[in-house]
PDB file of C-alpha atoms in Angstrom:
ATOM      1  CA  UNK T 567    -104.928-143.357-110.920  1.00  0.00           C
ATOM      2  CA  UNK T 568    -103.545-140.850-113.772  1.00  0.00           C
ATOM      3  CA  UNK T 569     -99.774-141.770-112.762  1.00  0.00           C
ATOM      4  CA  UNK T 570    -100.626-145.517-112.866  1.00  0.00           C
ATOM      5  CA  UNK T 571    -102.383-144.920-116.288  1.00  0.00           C
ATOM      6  CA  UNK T 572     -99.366-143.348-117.972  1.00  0.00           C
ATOM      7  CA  UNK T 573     -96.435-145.588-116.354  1.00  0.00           C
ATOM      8  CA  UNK T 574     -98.659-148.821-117.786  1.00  0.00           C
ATOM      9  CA  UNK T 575     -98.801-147.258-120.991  1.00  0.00           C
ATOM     10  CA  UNK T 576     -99.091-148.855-123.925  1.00  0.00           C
ATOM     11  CA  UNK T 577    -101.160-151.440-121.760  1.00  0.00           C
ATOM     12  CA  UNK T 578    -104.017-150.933-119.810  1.00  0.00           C
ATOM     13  CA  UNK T 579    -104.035-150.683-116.235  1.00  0.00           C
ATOM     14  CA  UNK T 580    -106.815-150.952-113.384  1.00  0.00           C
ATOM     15  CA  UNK T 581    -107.673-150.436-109.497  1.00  0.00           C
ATOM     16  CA  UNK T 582    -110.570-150.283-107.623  1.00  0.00           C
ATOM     17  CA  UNK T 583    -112.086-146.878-106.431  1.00  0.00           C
ATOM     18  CA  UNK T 584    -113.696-146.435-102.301  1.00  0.00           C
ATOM     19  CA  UNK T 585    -115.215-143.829-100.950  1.00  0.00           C
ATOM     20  CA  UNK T 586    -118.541-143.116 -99.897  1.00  0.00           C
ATOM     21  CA  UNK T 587    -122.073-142.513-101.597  1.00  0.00           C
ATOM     22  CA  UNK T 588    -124.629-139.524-100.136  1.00  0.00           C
ATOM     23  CA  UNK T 589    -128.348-140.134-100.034  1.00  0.00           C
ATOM     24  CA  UNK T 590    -128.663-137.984-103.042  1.00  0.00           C
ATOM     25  CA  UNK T 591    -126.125-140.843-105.069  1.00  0.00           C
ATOM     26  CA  UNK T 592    -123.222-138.239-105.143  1.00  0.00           C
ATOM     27  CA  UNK T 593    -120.013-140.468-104.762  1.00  0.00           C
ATOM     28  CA  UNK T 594    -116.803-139.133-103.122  1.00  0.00           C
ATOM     29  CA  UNK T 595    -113.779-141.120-104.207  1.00  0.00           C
ATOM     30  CA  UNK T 596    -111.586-140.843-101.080  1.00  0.00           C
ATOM     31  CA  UNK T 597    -108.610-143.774-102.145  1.00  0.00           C
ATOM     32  CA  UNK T 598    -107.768-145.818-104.792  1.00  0.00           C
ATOM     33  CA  UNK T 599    -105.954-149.511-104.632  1.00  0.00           C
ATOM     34  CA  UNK T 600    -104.152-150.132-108.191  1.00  0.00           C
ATOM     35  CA  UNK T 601    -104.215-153.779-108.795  1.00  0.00           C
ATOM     36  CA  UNK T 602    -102.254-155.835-111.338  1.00  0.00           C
ATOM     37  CA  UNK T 603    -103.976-156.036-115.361  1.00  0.00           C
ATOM     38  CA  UNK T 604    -104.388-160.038-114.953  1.00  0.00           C
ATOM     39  CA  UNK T 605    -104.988-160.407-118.225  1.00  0.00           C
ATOM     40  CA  UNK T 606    -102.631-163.494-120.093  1.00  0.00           C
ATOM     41  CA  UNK T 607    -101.028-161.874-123.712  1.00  0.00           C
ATOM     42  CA  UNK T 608    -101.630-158.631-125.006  1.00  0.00           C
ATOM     43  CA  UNK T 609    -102.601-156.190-122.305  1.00  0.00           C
ATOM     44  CA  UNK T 610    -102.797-153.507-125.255  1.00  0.00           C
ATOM     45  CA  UNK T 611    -106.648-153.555-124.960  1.00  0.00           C
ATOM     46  CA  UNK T 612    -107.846-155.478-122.335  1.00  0.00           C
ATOM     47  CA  UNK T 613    -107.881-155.640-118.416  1.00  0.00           C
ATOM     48  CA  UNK T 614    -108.486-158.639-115.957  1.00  0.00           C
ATOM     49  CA  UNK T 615    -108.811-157.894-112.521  1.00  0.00           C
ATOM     50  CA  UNK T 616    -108.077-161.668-110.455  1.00  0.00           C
ATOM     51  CA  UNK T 617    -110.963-162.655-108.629  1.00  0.00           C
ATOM     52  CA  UNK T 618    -108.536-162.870-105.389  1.00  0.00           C
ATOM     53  CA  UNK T 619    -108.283-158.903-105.787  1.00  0.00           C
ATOM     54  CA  UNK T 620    -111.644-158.533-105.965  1.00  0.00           C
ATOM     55  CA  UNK T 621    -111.917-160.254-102.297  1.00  0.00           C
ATOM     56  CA  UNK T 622    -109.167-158.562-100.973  1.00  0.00           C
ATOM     57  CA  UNK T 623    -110.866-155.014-102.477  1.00  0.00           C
ATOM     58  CA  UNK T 624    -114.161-155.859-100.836  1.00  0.00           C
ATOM     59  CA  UNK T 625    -112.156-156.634 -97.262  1.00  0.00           C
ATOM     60  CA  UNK T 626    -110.008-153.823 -97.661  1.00  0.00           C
ATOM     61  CA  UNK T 627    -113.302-151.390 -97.900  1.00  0.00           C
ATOM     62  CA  UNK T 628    -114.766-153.420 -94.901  1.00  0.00           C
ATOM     63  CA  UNK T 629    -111.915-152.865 -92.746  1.00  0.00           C
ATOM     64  CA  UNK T 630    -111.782-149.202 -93.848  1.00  0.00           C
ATOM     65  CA  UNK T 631    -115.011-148.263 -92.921  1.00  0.00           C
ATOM     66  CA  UNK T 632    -115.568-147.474 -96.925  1.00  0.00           C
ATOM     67  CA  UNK T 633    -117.623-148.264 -99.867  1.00  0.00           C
ATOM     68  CA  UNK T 634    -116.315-150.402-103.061  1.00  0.00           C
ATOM     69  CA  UNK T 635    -117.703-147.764-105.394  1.00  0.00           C
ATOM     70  CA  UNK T 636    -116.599-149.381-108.483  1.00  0.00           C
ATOM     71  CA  UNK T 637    -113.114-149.906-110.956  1.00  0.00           C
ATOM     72  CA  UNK T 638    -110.565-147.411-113.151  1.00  0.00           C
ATOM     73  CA  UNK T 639    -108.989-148.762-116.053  1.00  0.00           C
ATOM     74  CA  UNK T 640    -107.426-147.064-119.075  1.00  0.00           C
ATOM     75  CA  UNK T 641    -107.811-146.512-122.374  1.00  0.00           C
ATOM     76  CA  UNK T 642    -104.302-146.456-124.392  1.00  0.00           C
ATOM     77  CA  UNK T 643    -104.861-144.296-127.327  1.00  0.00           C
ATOM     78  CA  UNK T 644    -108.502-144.750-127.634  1.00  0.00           C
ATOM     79  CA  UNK T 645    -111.292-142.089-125.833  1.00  0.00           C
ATOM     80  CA  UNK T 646    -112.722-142.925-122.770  1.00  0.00           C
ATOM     81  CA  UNK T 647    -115.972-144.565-124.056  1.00  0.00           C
ATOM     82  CA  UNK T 648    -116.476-148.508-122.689  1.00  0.00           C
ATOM     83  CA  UNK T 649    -116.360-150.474-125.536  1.00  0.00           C
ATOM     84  CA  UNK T 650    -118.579-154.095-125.561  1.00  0.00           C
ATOM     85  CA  UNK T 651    -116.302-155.458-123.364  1.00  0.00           C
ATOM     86  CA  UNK T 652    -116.721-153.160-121.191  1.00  0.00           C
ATOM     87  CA  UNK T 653    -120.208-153.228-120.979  1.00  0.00           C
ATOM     88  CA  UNK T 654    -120.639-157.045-120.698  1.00  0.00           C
ATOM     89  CA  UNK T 655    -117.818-157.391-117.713  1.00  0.00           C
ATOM     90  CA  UNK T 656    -119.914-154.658-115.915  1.00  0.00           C
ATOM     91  CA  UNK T 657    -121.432-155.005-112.750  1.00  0.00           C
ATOM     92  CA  UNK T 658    -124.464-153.035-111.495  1.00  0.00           C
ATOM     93  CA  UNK T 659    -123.843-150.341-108.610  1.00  0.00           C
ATOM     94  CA  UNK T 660    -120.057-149.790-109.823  1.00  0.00           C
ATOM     95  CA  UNK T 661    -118.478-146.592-111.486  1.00  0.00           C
ATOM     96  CA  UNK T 662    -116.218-147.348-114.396  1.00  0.00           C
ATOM     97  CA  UNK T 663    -113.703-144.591-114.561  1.00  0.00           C
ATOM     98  CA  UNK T 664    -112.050-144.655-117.832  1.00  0.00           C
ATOM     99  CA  UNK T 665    -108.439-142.568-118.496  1.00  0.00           C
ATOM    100  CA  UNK T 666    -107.608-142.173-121.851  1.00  0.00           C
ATOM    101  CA  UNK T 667    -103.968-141.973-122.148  1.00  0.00           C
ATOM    102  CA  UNK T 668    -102.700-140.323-125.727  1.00  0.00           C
ATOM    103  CA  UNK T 669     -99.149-141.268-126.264  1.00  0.00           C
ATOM    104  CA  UNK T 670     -97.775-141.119-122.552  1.00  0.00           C
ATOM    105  CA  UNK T 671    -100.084-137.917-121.879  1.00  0.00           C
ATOM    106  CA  UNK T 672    -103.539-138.330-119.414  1.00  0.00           C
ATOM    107  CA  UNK T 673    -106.633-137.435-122.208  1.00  0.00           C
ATOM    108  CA  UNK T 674    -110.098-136.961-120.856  1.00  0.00           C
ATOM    109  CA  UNK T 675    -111.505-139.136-117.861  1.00  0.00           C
ATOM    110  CA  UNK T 676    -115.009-140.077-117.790  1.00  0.00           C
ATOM    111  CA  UNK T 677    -117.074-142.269-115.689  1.00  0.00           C
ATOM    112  CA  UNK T 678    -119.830-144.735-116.525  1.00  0.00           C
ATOM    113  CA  UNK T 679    -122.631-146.879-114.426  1.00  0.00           C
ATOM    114  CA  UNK T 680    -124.695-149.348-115.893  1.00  0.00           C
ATOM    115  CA  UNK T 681    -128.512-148.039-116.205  1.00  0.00           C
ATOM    116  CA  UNK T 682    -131.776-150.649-115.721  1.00  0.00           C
ATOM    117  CA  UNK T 683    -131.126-151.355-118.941  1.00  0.00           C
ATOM    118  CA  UNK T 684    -127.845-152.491-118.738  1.00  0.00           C
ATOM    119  CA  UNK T 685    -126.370-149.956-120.823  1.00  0.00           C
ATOM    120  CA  UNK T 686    -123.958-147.345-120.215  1.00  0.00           C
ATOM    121  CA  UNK T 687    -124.777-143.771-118.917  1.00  0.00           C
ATOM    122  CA  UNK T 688    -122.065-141.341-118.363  1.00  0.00           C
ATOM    123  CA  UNK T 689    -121.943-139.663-114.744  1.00  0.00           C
ATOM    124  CA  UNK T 690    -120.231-136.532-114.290  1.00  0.00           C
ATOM    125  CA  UNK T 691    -116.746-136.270-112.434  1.00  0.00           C
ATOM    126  CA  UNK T 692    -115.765-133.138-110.390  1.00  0.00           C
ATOM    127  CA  UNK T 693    -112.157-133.282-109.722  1.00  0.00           C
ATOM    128  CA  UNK T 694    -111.521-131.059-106.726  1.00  0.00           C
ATOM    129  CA  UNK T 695    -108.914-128.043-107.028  1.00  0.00           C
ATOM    130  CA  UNK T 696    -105.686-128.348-105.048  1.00  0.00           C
ATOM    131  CA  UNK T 697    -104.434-125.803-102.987  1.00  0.00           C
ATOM    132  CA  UNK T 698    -100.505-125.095-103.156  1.00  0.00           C
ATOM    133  CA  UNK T 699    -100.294-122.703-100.962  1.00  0.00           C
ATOM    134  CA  UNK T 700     -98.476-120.412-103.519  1.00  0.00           C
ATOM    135  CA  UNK T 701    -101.615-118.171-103.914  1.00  0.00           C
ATOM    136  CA  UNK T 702    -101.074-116.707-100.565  1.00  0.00           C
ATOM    137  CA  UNK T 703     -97.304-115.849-100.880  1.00  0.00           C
TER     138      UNK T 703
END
């Protein structure tokens, strides 16, 4: 998700995110599919995901034995807050991962789900810690 972020930079970029939820609503984020920014012109500030990679997300999770938990997209130099856009094109249930990428460099990531109200609330991300092995040379 962070490598497809920077190598679409200046343009935004987006995939779907699967995993599974617990019955406490903790979400694990086990793969990610990147999909192509379908968006006709400028691509500088906007993403379109086709509606045949939607299907093809949703049969992919079947198949899988995983949950579609929700999209990534990025933010070229901008923070990752949703704008309007973002809001409106929401769906209920999904995470909205947003990477803000600052000239070629991965910023913060944050994640958003739609409240009853339909508005934004930020969910928190734990990004696991991966081993290397080097600490037991």
């Amino acid at each position: 998700m962070l490598a497809d972020a920077v190598q679409a930079f200046p343009d935004e970029c987006c995939g779907f995110l699967f995993g599974q939820e617990d019955g406490e609503g903790h979400r694990t984020i086990t793969t990610i599919r990147v999909v192509n920014n379908a968006k006709e012109g400028d691509k500088r500030r906007r993403f379109v995901i086709a509606p045949l990679d939607y299907i093809q997300a949703e049969q992919f999770a079947e198949e899988s034995g995983l949950t579609l938990l929700g999209v990534y997209h990025s933010h070229p130099n901008h923070p990752a807050i949703p704008s309007e856009h973002d809001r409106i094109a929401a769906q209920p249930f999904f995470s909205y991962v947003i990477v803000s990428v600052l000239e070629r460099k991965v910023g913060p990531v944050r994640s958003w789900r739609l409240n009853d109200e339909a508005q934004f609330e930020e969910e928190s991300v734990a990004v696991p810690v991966l081993s290397t092995g080097a600490e037991n040379a």
